Amino acid sequence: MTLPVHTLPYRTLDRQWDVLVAGGGTAGAMAGIAAARSGASVLVIEAFGSLGGTGTNAWVTPLMRNVSGGQNLNRGLTDELKARLIARGDGGVDRGGNDNWFNPEGMKVVLEQMLLESGGEALYHTHVVAPVMDGQNIRSLVIHNKGGLQALPARVVIDSTGDADVAVAAGAGFHGGDSDGIHQAMSLRFTLAGIDTARLCDFLRARGQGQESPDFMHFWMVWGKGSTLEGLFRQGVDAGLLQERDGDYFQGFSVPGRPGEISFNCPRIRADLNDGANPWHLTGAQIDGREAIDRLTAFCRAFLTGCESAFVGTYAPMVGVRETRRIVGDYTLTLEDILDCRTFPDSICRNHYPVDIHSPRGAKLIHEREGSAPYFAPDAFHEIPYRAILPQQLRNVLVPGRAASSSFEAQSAIRVQQNCHTMGEAAGIAAAWAAREWGGDVRAVDVAALQAEMRARGGYV
């Protein structure tokens, strides 16, 4: 039986932007800011009501450290973001010099201010439906919001959806998951408020998990990894408060500007729900995650001193997705590139974050920080080339962030927020130049000049 094809009408706006950014998340917000500061007319299209994505709506805080020889590798706009957060009381620096602590609610405000002050525009509560193609070029994006279906024309498109939604719809090749198509585990972040953090801090110290102060706390438990909290988790399982899988990954952090509140990097979502590009998996993840949060809240109240009166302060409105689609780009970064500290003439980002695979099966956590490869030296790093954000078969599209061209293992190292910031900043500058000087051709951009411009803006490339 052949079903009839229905074409929905849409109207084309009588404006054209130099750069459309699809997704105002971790890479997209920075891309929009960078493009606007490069003189381009920019519109950032975002499904939620704020910028920041993983760092704000998925509540992934703090930023993971990315240092080599004691120096932060992600600078430029990342430095500005941190400084602004600290200035408003929504960021912090601990005694070890870690400046990655932040309040996601404050980050929403700061990113929005940075975009608008730069001359960029945002369009919230809007979804991209489809690209309108002209050969290898995207000429406009059909979007849907309360205004109905509309086409927004642009010279260059930055796909920072995190899942390469636009690039794939435009015909770009992609890979997803490991060799069996299984993706990294997803998580649903939450916070507990009403905590006596001074008592919790003392409790954790007495348990052998050293803490700097109630303002800078980090504690964890993973089955079989030697955590001093493992015995308490086993009691929680035996008491029926927890399921066995609730101990696969548990991690808590303090949050600047939110006294008495702890942000949790958990629960890990059920193993069969691992594809963040599948709406049914995402829906199941929200449901499964909230059920697990109820269990973890009951456990914390019963077993962690200082948490007796704790209550849920935040359920992240967005699932924490680590990996879905990865484009087939002009260059594909590999695990060997990382371990051998490979550098590239068209480098746009340096990384020293480890291979960090949260598997929903088998070995539940692969987080490698020690070994004989060059990458394990304290002053080592590898580079990410500009070619890794250029999808094959498309002329005016860039894909920065966790969907950049990489193997499954390599993606697990480059996917963290600060690398996405830097890739986004590079993409934004390149998109502005391509739109205004090269008719949208992102491969015509002078990468040496791009690197020089990033350095002039404080970048470390």
mmCIF file of C-alpha atoms in Angstrom, residues 184-391:
data_model
loop_
_atom_site.group_PDB
_atom_site.id
_atom_site.type_symbol
_atom_site.label_atom_id
_atom_site.label_comp_id
_atom_site.label_asym_id
_atom_site.label_seq_id
_atom_site.Cartn_x
_atom_site.Cartn_y
_atom_site.Cartn_z
ATOM 1 C CA GLN A 184 27.459 5.794 25.579
ATOM 2 C CA ALA A 185 25.124 5.726 28.562
ATOM 3 C CA MET A 186 22.931 8.763 29.148
ATOM 4 C CA SER A 187 22.318 10.454 32.496
ATOM 5 C CA LEU A 188 19.690 12.735 34.015
ATOM 6 C CA ARG A 189 21.244 15.307 36.334
ATOM 7 C CA PHE A 190 19.518 16.619 39.437
ATOM 8 C CA THR A 191 20.241 18.615 42.566
ATOM 9 C CA LEU A 192 19.427 18.140 46.219
ATOM 10 C CA ALA A 193 18.826 21.306 48.218
ATOM 11 C CA GLY A 194 18.327 21.771 51.948
ATOM 12 C CA ILE A 195 21.632 20.047 52.723
ATOM 13 C CA ASP A 196 23.786 20.934 55.722
ATOM 14 C CA THR A 197 26.938 20.981 53.621
ATOM 15 C CA ALA A 198 29.239 21.586 56.604
ATOM 16 C CA ARG A 199 28.080 18.338 58.226
ATOM 17 C CA LEU A 200 28.199 16.492 54.906
ATOM 18 C CA CYS A 201 31.734 17.769 54.317
ATOM 19 C CA ASP A 202 32.875 16.477 57.736
ATOM 20 C CA PHE A 203 31.136 13.155 57.111
ATOM 21 C CA LEU A 204 32.886 12.667 53.780
ATOM 22 C CA ARG A 205 36.277 13.588 55.237
ATOM 23 C CA ALA A 206 35.769 11.032 57.989
ATOM 24 C CA ARG A 207 34.971 8.482 55.271
ATOM 25 C CA GLY A 208 38.264 9.166 53.503
ATOM 26 C CA GLN A 209 36.942 11.382 50.717
ATOM 27 C CA GLY A 210 38.906 14.569 51.319
ATOM 28 C CA GLN A 211 37.066 17.853 50.725
ATOM 29 C CA GLU A 212 38.453 21.379 50.493
ATOM 30 C CA SER A 213 35.439 23.017 52.130
ATOM 31 C CA PRO A 214 31.641 22.996 52.010
ATOM 32 C CA ASP A 215 31.943 25.431 49.072
ATOM 33 C CA PHE A 216 34.065 23.079 46.943
ATOM 34 C CA MET A 217 32.904 19.492 47.376
ATOM 35 C CA HIS A 218 33.234 16.438 45.159
ATOM 36 C CA PHE A 219 32.333 12.896 46.187
ATOM 37 C CA TRP A 220 31.693 9.690 44.266
ATOM 38 C CA MET A 221 30.934 5.990 44.183
ATOM 39 C CA VAL A 222 31.304 3.433 41.377
ATOM 40 C CA TRP A 223 31.046 -0.275 42.096
ATOM 41 C CA GLY A 224 34.468 -1.914 42.285
ATOM 42 C CA LYS A 225 36.499 1.329 41.973
ATOM 43 C CA GLY A 226 37.528 1.590 45.622
ATOM 44 C CA SER A 227 35.128 4.286 46.792
ATOM 45 C CA THR A 228 34.788 4.562 50.560
ATOM 46 C CA LEU A 229 31.039 4.964 50.080
ATOM 47 C CA GLU A 230 30.610 1.531 48.498
ATOM 48 C CA GLY A 231 29.631 -0.119 51.777
ATOM 49 C CA LEU A 232 26.841 2.414 52.301
ATOM 50 C CA PHE A 233 25.551 1.794 48.791
ATOM 51 C CA ARG A 234 25.538 -1.941 49.444
ATOM 52 C CA GLN A 235 23.452 -1.301 52.565
ATOM 53 C CA GLY A 236 21.122 0.857 50.507
ATOM 54 C CA VAL A 237 20.598 -1.952 48.008
ATOM 55 C CA ASP A 238 20.062 -4.484 50.779
ATOM 56 C CA ALA A 239 17.521 -2.164 52.414
ATOM 57 C CA GLY A 240 15.573 -1.865 49.173
ATOM 58 C CA LEU A 241 16.211 1.856 48.764
ATOM 59 C CA LEU A 242 18.462 1.392 45.735
ATOM 60 C CA GLN A 243 18.688 -0.879 42.729
ATOM 61 C CA GLU A 244 22.028 -2.482 41.936
ATOM 62 C CA ARG A 245 22.514 -0.270 38.872
ATOM 63 C CA ASP A 246 22.195 2.888 40.986
ATOM 64 C CA GLY A 247 25.777 2.225 42.084
ATOM 65 C CA ASP A 248 27.141 2.017 38.541
ATOM 66 C CA TYR A 249 27.908 5.741 38.691
ATOM 67 C CA PHE A 250 27.277 8.263 41.486
ATOM 68 C CA GLN A 251 28.941 11.653 41.768
ATOM 69 C CA GLY A 252 28.124 14.893 43.583
ATOM 70 C CA PHE A 253 29.476 18.449 43.307
ATOM 71 C CA SER A 254 28.871 21.721 45.111
ATOM 72 C CA VAL A 255 27.519 24.631 43.035
ATOM 73 C CA PRO A 256 28.716 28.259 43.348
ATOM 74 C CA GLY A 257 25.950 30.676 44.266
ATOM 75 C CA ARG A 258 23.690 27.880 45.554
ATOM 76 C CA PRO A 259 24.575 27.217 49.204
ATOM 77 C CA GLY A 260 23.156 24.063 50.715
ATOM 78 C CA GLU A 261 22.745 22.434 47.305
ATOM 79 C CA ILE A 262 24.626 19.588 45.603
ATOM 80 C CA SER A 263 24.491 18.743 41.889
ATOM 81 C CA PHE A 264 24.609 15.045 41.030
ATOM 82 C CA ASN A 265 26.180 13.587 37.884
ATOM 83 C CA CYS A 266 23.736 10.703 37.899
ATOM 84 C CA PRO A 267 21.593 8.639 37.665
ATOM 85 C CA ARG A 268 22.827 6.621 34.736
ATOM 86 C CA ILE A 269 19.927 5.671 32.480
ATOM 87 C CA ARG A 270 18.768 2.092 31.869
ATOM 88 C CA ALA A 271 21.061 0.234 29.450
ATOM 89 C CA ASP A 272 18.502 -0.314 26.691
ATOM 90 C CA LEU A 273 17.846 3.449 26.514
ATOM 91 C CA ASN A 274 21.136 4.670 25.053
ATOM 92 C CA ASP A 275 20.351 6.521 21.815
ATOM 93 C CA GLY A 276 19.967 10.237 22.428
ATOM 94 C CA ALA A 277 18.870 10.761 18.817
ATOM 95 C CA ASN A 278 15.850 8.498 19.350
ATOM 96 C CA PRO A 279 12.888 10.436 20.820
ATOM 97 C CA TRP A 280 11.469 7.301 22.431
ATOM 98 C CA HIS A 281 14.791 6.660 24.182
ATOM 99 C CA LEU A 282 14.929 10.291 25.320
ATOM 100 C CA THR A 283 11.406 10.082 26.710
ATOM 101 C CA GLY A 284 12.196 6.818 28.444
ATOM 102 C CA ALA A 285 15.367 8.372 29.847
ATOM 103 C CA GLN A 286 13.455 11.221 31.485
ATOM 104 C CA ILE A 287 11.021 8.771 33.072
ATOM 105 C CA ASP A 288 13.682 6.269 34.139
ATOM 106 C CA GLY A 289 15.884 9.072 35.423
ATOM 107 C CA ARG A 290 13.221 10.620 37.638
ATOM 108 C CA GLU A 291 12.401 7.208 39.104
ATOM 109 C CA ALA A 292 16.084 6.688 39.927
ATOM 110 C CA ILE A 293 16.349 10.192 41.409
ATOM 111 C CA ASP A 294 13.602 9.276 43.868
ATOM 112 C CA ARG A 295 15.651 6.261 44.955
ATOM 113 C CA LEU A 296 18.890 8.238 45.263
ATOM 114 C CA THR A 297 17.151 10.978 47.243
ATOM 115 C CA ALA A 298 15.840 8.415 49.726
ATOM 116 C CA PHE A 299 19.325 6.888 49.987
ATOM 117 C CA CYS A 300 21.025 10.233 50.615
ATOM 118 C CA ARG A 301 18.519 11.158 53.323
ATOM 119 C CA ALA A 302 19.041 7.823 55.054
ATOM 120 C CA PHE A 303 22.811 7.313 54.721
ATOM 121 C CA LEU A 304 24.603 10.633 54.138
ATOM 122 C CA THR A 305 24.951 12.852 57.188
ATOM 123 C CA GLY A 306 23.738 16.366 56.465
ATOM 124 C CA CYS A 307 21.183 15.187 53.905
ATOM 125 C CA GLU A 308 18.432 14.208 56.332
ATOM 126 C CA SER A 309 16.151 17.079 55.223
ATOM 127 C CA ALA A 310 17.285 17.251 51.612
ATOM 128 C CA PHE A 311 14.772 17.734 48.814
ATOM 129 C CA VAL A 312 15.029 17.788 45.034
ATOM 130 C CA GLY A 313 15.967 21.285 43.939
ATOM 131 C CA THR A 314 16.189 20.613 40.200
ATOM 132 C CA TYR A 315 15.369 17.861 37.752
ATOM 133 C CA ALA A 316 17.390 18.689 34.622
ATOM 134 C CA PRO A 317 14.899 19.453 31.851
ATOM 135 C CA MET A 318 17.278 17.965 29.302
ATOM 136 C CA VAL A 319 18.803 14.479 29.327
ATOM 137 C CA GLY A 320 22.601 14.407 29.506
ATOM 138 C CA VAL A 321 23.651 12.807 26.201
ATOM 139 C CA ARG A 322 27.299 11.865 25.706
ATOM 140 C CA GLU A 323 27.327 10.525 22.150
ATOM 141 C CA THR A 324 24.964 9.935 19.233
ATOM 142 C CA ARG A 325 25.780 10.713 15.586
ATOM 143 C CA ARG A 326 29.282 11.685 14.474
ATOM 144 C CA ILE A 327 29.685 13.179 11.012
ATOM 145 C CA VAL A 328 31.982 11.790 8.357
ATOM 146 C CA GLY A 329 34.211 14.815 7.934
ATOM 147 C CA ASP A 330 37.188 15.733 5.811
ATOM 148 C CA TYR A 331 39.281 14.195 8.601
ATOM 149 C CA THR A 332 38.240 11.640 11.223
ATOM 150 C CA LEU A 333 40.056 11.885 14.541
ATOM 151 C CA THR A 334 41.094 8.484 15.917
ATOM 152 C CA LEU A 335 42.170 6.982 19.205
ATOM 153 C CA GLU A 336 45.682 6.642 17.794
ATOM 154 C CA ASP A 337 45.748 10.391 17.095
ATOM 155 C CA ILE A 338 44.955 11.019 20.736
ATOM 156 C CA LEU A 339 47.347 8.527 22.315
ATOM 157 C CA ASP A 340 50.194 9.589 19.988
ATOM 158 C CA CYS A 341 49.549 13.311 20.667
ATOM 159 C CA ARG A 342 49.093 14.066 16.989
ATOM 160 C CA THR A 343 49.191 17.701 15.918
ATOM 161 C CA PHE A 344 47.731 19.171 12.730
ATOM 162 C CA PRO A 345 48.538 22.186 10.544
ATOM 163 C CA ASP A 346 44.844 23.132 10.631
ATOM 164 C CA SER A 347 44.430 22.709 14.396
ATOM 165 C CA ILE A 348 41.581 24.620 16.050
ATOM 166 C CA CYS A 349 41.603 23.027 19.532
ATOM 167 C CA ARG A 350 43.962 21.262 21.929
ATOM 168 C CA ASN A 351 42.829 18.502 24.257
ATOM 169 C CA HIS A 352 44.233 16.509 27.170
ATOM 170 C CA TYR A 353 40.981 15.149 28.608
ATOM 171 C CA PRO A 354 41.173 11.359 28.835
ATOM 172 C CA VAL A 355 39.288 8.714 26.925
ATOM 173 C CA ASP A 356 36.111 8.551 29.019
ATOM 174 C CA ILE A 357 33.562 5.942 27.950
ATOM 175 C CA HIS A 358 30.404 5.389 30.011
ATOM 176 C CA SER A 359 29.224 2.093 28.621
ATOM 177 C CA PRO A 360 25.695 0.788 29.247
ATOM 178 C CA ARG A 361 27.077 -2.755 29.176
ATOM 179 C CA GLY A 362 30.182 -4.726 30.171
ATOM 180 C CA ALA A 363 32.864 -2.528 31.735
ATOM 181 C CA LYS A 364 30.628 0.319 32.863
ATOM 182 C CA LEU A 365 33.329 3.002 33.028
ATOM 183 C CA ILE A 366 36.521 3.299 30.981
ATOM 184 C CA HIS A 367 38.355 6.412 32.148
ATOM 185 C CA GLU A 368 42.022 6.193 31.292
ATOM 186 C CA ARG A 369 44.498 8.581 32.944
ATOM 187 C CA GLU A 370 47.548 6.330 33.255
ATOM 188 C CA GLY A 371 49.564 4.308 30.752
ATOM 189 C CA SER A 372 52.703 4.209 28.624
ATOM 190 C CA ALA A 373 51.392 6.183 25.618
ATOM 191 C CA PRO A 374 52.727 9.729 25.105
ATOM 192 C CA TYR A 375 49.277 11.119 25.926
ATOM 193 C CA PHE A 376 49.602 10.184 29.583
ATOM 194 C CA ALA A 377 52.468 12.634 30.194
ATOM 195 C CA PRO A 378 51.333 15.603 32.328
ATOM 196 C CA ASP A 379 52.312 18.143 29.659
ATOM 197 C CA ALA A 380 50.851 16.231 26.691
ATOM 198 C CA PHE A 381 48.014 17.162 24.372
ATOM 199 C CA HIS A 382 46.642 16.316 20.942
ATOM 200 C CA GLU A 383 44.941 18.621 18.476
ATOM 201 C CA ILE A 384 41.588 18.668 16.687
ATOM 202 C CA PRO A 385 41.822 19.767 13.030
ATOM 203 C CA TYR A 386 39.467 22.181 11.318
ATOM 204 C CA ARG A 387 38.721 19.405 8.811
ATOM 205 C CA ALA A 388 36.995 17.416 11.582
ATOM 206 C CA ILE A 389 34.120 19.927 11.669
ATOM 207 C CA LEU A 390 33.647 19.972 7.877
ATOM 208 C CA PRO A 391 31.063 17.389 6.771
#
